Each structure stands twice: as structure tokens, then as C-alpha cells.
mmCIF file of C-alpha atoms in Angstrom:
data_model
loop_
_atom_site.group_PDB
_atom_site.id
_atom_site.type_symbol
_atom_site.label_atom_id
_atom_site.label_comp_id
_atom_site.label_asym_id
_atom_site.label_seq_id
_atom_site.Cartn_x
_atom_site.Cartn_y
_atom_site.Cartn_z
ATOM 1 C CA UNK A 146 176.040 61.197 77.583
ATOM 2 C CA UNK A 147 176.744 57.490 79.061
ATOM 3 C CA UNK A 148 174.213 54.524 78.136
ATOM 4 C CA UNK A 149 172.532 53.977 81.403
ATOM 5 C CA UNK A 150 174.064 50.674 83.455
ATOM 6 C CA UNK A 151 171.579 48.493 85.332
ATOM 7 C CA UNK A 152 172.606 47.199 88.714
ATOM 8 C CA UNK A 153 169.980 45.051 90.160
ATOM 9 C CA UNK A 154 166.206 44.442 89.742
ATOM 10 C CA UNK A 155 163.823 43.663 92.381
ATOM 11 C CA UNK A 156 162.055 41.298 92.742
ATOM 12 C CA UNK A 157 163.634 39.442 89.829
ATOM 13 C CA UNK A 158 161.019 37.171 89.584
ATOM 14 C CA UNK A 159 157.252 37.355 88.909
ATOM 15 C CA UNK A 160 153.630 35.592 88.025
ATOM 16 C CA UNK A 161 153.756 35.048 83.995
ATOM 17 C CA UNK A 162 150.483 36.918 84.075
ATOM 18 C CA UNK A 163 153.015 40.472 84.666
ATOM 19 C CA UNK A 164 150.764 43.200 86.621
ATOM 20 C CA UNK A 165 153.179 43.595 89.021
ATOM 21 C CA UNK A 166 155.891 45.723 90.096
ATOM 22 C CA UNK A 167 159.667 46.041 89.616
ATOM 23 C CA UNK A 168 162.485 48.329 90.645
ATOM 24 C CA UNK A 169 165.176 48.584 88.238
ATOM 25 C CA UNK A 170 168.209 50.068 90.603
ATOM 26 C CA UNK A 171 171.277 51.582 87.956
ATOM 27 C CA UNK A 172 173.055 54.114 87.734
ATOM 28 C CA UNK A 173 171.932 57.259 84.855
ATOM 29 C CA UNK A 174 168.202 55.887 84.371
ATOM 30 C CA UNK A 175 167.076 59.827 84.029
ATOM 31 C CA UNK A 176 165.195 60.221 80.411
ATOM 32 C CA UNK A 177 164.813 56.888 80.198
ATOM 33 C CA UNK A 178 163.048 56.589 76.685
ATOM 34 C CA UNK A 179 161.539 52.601 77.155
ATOM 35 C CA UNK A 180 162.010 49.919 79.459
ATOM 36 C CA UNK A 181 161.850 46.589 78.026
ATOM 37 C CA UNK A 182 161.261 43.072 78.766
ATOM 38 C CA UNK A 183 162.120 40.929 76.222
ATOM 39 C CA UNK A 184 160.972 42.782 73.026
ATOM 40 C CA UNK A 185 157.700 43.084 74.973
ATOM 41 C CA UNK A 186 157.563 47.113 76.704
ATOM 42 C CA UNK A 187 156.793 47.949 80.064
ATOM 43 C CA UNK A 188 152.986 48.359 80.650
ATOM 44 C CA UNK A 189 154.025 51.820 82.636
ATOM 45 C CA UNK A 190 157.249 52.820 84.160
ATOM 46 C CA UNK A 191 158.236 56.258 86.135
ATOM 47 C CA UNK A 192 161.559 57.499 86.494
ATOM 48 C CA UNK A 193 162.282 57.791 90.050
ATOM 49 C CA UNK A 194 165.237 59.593 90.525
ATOM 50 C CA UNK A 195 168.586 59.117 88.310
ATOM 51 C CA UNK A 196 169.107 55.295 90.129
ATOM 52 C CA UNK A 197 165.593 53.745 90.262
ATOM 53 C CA UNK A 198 162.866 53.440 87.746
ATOM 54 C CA UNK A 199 159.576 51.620 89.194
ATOM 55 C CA UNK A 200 158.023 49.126 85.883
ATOM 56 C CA UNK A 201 154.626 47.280 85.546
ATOM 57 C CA UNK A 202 156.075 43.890 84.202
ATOM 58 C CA UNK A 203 154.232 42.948 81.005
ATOM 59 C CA UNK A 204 152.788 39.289 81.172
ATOM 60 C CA UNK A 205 155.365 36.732 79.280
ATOM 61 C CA UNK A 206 156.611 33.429 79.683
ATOM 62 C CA UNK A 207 160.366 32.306 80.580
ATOM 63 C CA UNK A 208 163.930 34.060 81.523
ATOM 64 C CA UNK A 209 164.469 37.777 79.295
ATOM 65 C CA UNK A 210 166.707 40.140 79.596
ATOM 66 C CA UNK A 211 165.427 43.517 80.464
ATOM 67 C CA UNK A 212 166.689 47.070 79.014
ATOM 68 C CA UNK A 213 166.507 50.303 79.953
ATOM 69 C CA UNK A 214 166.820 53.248 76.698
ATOM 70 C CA UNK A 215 167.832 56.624 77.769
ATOM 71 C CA UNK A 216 169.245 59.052 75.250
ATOM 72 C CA UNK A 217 172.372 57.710 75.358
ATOM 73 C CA UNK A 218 172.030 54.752 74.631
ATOM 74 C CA UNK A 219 170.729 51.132 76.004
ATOM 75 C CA UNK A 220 171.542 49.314 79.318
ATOM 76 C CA UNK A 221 172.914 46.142 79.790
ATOM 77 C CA UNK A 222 170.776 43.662 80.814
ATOM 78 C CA UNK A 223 169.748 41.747 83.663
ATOM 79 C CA UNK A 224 167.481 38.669 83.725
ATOM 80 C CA UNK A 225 163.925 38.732 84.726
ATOM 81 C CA UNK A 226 162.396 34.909 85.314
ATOM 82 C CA UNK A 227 158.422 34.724 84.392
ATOM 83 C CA UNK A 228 157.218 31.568 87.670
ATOM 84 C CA UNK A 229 154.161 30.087 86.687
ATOM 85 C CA UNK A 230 151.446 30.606 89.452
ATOM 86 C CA UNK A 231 151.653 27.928 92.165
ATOM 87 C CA UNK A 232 147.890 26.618 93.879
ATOM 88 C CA UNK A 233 147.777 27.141 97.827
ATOM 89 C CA UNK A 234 149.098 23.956 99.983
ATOM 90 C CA UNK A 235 147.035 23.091 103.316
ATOM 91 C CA UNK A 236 149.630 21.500 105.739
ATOM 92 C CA UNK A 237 146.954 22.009 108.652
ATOM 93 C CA UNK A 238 144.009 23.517 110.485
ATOM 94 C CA UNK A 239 144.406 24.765 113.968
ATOM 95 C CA UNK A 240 142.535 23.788 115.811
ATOM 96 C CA UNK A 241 140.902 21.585 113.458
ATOM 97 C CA UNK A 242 137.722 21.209 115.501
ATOM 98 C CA UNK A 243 135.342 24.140 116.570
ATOM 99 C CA UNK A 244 131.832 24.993 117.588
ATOM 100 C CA UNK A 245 128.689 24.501 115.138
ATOM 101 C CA UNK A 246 127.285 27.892 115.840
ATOM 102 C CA UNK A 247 130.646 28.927 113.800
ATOM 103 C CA UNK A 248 133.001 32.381 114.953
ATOM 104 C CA UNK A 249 136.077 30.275 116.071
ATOM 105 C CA UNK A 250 139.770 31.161 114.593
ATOM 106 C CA UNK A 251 141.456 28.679 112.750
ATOM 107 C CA UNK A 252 144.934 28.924 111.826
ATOM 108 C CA UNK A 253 145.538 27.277 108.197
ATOM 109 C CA UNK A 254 149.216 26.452 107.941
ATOM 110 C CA UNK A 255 150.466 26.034 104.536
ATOM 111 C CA UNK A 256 152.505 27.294 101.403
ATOM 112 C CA UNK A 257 151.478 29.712 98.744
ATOM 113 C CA UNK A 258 148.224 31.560 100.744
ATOM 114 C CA UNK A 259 149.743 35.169 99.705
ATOM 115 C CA UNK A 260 147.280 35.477 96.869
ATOM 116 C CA UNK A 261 144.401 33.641 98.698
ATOM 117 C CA UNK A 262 140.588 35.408 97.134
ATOM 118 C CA UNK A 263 138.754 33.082 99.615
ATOM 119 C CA UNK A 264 138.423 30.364 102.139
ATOM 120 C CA UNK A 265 135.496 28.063 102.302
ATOM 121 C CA UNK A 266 134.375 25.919 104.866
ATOM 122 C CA UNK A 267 132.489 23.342 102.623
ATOM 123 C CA UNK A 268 130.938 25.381 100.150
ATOM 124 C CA UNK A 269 130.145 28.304 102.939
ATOM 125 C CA UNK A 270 132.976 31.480 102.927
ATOM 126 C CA UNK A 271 134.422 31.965 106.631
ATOM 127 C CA UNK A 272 132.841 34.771 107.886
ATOM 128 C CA UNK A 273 136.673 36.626 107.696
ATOM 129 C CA UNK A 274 139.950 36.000 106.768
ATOM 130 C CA UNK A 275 143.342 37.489 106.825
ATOM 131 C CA UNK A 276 146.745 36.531 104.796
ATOM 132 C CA UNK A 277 149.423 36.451 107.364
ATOM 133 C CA UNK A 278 151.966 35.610 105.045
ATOM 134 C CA UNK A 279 152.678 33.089 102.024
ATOM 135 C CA UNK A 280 152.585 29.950 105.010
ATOM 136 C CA UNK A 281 149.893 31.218 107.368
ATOM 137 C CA UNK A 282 146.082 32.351 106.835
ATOM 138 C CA UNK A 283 143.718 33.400 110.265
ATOM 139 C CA UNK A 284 140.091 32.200 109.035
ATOM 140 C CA UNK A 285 136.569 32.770 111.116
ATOM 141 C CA UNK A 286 134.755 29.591 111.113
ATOM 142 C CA UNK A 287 130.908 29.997 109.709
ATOM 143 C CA UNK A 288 128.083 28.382 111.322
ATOM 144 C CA UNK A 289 127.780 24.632 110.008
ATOM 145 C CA UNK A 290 127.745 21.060 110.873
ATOM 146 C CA UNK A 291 129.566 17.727 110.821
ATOM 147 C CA UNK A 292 132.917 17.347 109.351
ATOM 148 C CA UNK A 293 133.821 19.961 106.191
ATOM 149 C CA UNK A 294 136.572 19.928 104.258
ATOM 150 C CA UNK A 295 138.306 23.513 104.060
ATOM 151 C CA UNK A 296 139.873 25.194 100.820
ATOM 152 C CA UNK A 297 142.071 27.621 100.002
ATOM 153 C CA UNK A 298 140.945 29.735 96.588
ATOM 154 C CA UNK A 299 143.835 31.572 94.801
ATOM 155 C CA UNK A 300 144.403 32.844 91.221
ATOM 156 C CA UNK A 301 146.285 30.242 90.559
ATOM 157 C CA UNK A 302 143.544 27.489 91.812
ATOM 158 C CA UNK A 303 142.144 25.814 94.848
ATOM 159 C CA UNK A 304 144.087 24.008 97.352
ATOM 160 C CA UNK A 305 143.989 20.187 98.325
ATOM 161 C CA UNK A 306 141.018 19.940 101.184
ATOM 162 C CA UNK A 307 141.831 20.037 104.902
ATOM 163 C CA UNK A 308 138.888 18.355 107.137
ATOM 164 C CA UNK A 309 137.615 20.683 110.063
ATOM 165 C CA UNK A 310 134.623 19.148 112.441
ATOM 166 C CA UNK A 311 132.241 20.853 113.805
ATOM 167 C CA UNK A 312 131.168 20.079 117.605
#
């Protein structure tokens, strides 16, 4: 029996926190015995099929190699890269105006929204909000008054303020 030969890993990157998901792709991954990243094990992985085991990174810090053990040995490796979490950018607000009596869409352009937990409006929530993507969040104004600075609140930390007025 062959030592199992890793061919790719996706994503290759991931928060330093771990938690998330990785598919090793190679070629004789059945019975794989551990999956490693750095010293540091997988939190869980399943075998999928011969080619492709899904892993729960463990948290860490930095570029390791990661392993795969099967009975006949150990992989080569290929490098995973730890990124340090990154707080959401506001670019803009559109519109950046909308009625006091609140319920109005606002389009908050931007960079790193993926992992947004909330928007405020001041210190108020919007009433709803959806992640479009890692540049784009659709927020529902809340009722309020006067001119508000809006936030973006991620794991990672709030974003700079964008001003919104209410009319």
C-alpha cells in the first residue's frame, strides 16, 4: 500500500481562530488514520471517497504544512496560511439619506461584510439585514432622527462609521 499524495487543498487559507472547513483533494486518502496541521490534529475530518477528505481546521497562527496518515504511510504536504481576521470597511451608504419613520434599503458598499453579526444605525440595529457578499450588505433603516453614523459589527471588530441622515 502507497502513502497517500495530496494534490490541492481548498480554500488554502483561513481565520487563525480554525472552525472552518477544508477539502484536502489527493489521490489514496481511504483509511486515512489523522489529518494534521502543523503538529496540531484536525478538530474532525471524514473520508469522502478515496480523493477528498473534508477537515475542521484547528485554530493556529502562520503558514504549516498539512499531512494526511493512511496506513501506508504519510502524505506530502501542502501549505495551509492562518489570515488574521480583517474589521469590515464602509466605502458608502446608498442612498445615504432616508425617511425618519425608518424601513428604507440602504446599500452599504464596502470590503470584508461576509462575517457581518450586525448593523447599527447609531446605537439602534436595522430592522434587517442581508450579506450580499464580502463588498455589499442590503440594511433596513430603523425609525430615528438627524444624522447617525452607521457600523458594520463583525468578529473581527466594528467598522469605521458611515453618516446616514434622516429626513
Amino acid at each position: 500500500m502507497a502513502s497517500p499524495i495530496l494534490l490541492a487543498l481548498v480554500p488554502s487559507q483561513g481565520p487563525t481562530a480554525g472552525g472552518n472547513t477544508v477539502t484536502i483533494i489527493g489521490i489514496g486518502l481511504s483509511g486515512a488514520t489523522s489529518v494534521l496541521f502543523g503538529g496540531t490534529p484536525a478538530i474532525t475530518y471524514t473520508v469522502q471517497f478515496d480523493g477528498a477528505i473534508i477537515a475542521t481546521v484547528p485554530a493556529g497562527t502562520g503558514t504549516v504544512p498539512v499531512t494526511v496518515t493512511t496506513p501506508g504511510g504519510t502524505s506530502n504536504s501542502l501549505n495551509y496560511t492562518y489570515q488574521a481576521a480583517v474589521a469590515p470597511v464602509i466605502l458608502a451608504l446608498v442612498p445615504p439619506f432616508g425617511l425618519g419613520v425608518g424601513g428604507v434599503p440602504v446599500l452599504i458598499v464596502g470590503n470584508h461584510l461576509t462575517s457581518a453579526t450586525a448593523v447599527l444605525f447609531g446605537s439602534t440595529p436595522a430592522t434587517s439585514f442581508t450579506v450580499l457578499g464580502d463588498g455589499a450588505i442590503l440594511a433596513t433603516s430603523p425609525p430615528g432622527s438627524g444624522t447617525v453614523s452607521v457600523t458594520v459589527v463583525s468578529p473581527a471588530g466594528v467598522s469605521n462609521p458611515a453618516a446616514f441622515t434622516y429626513i
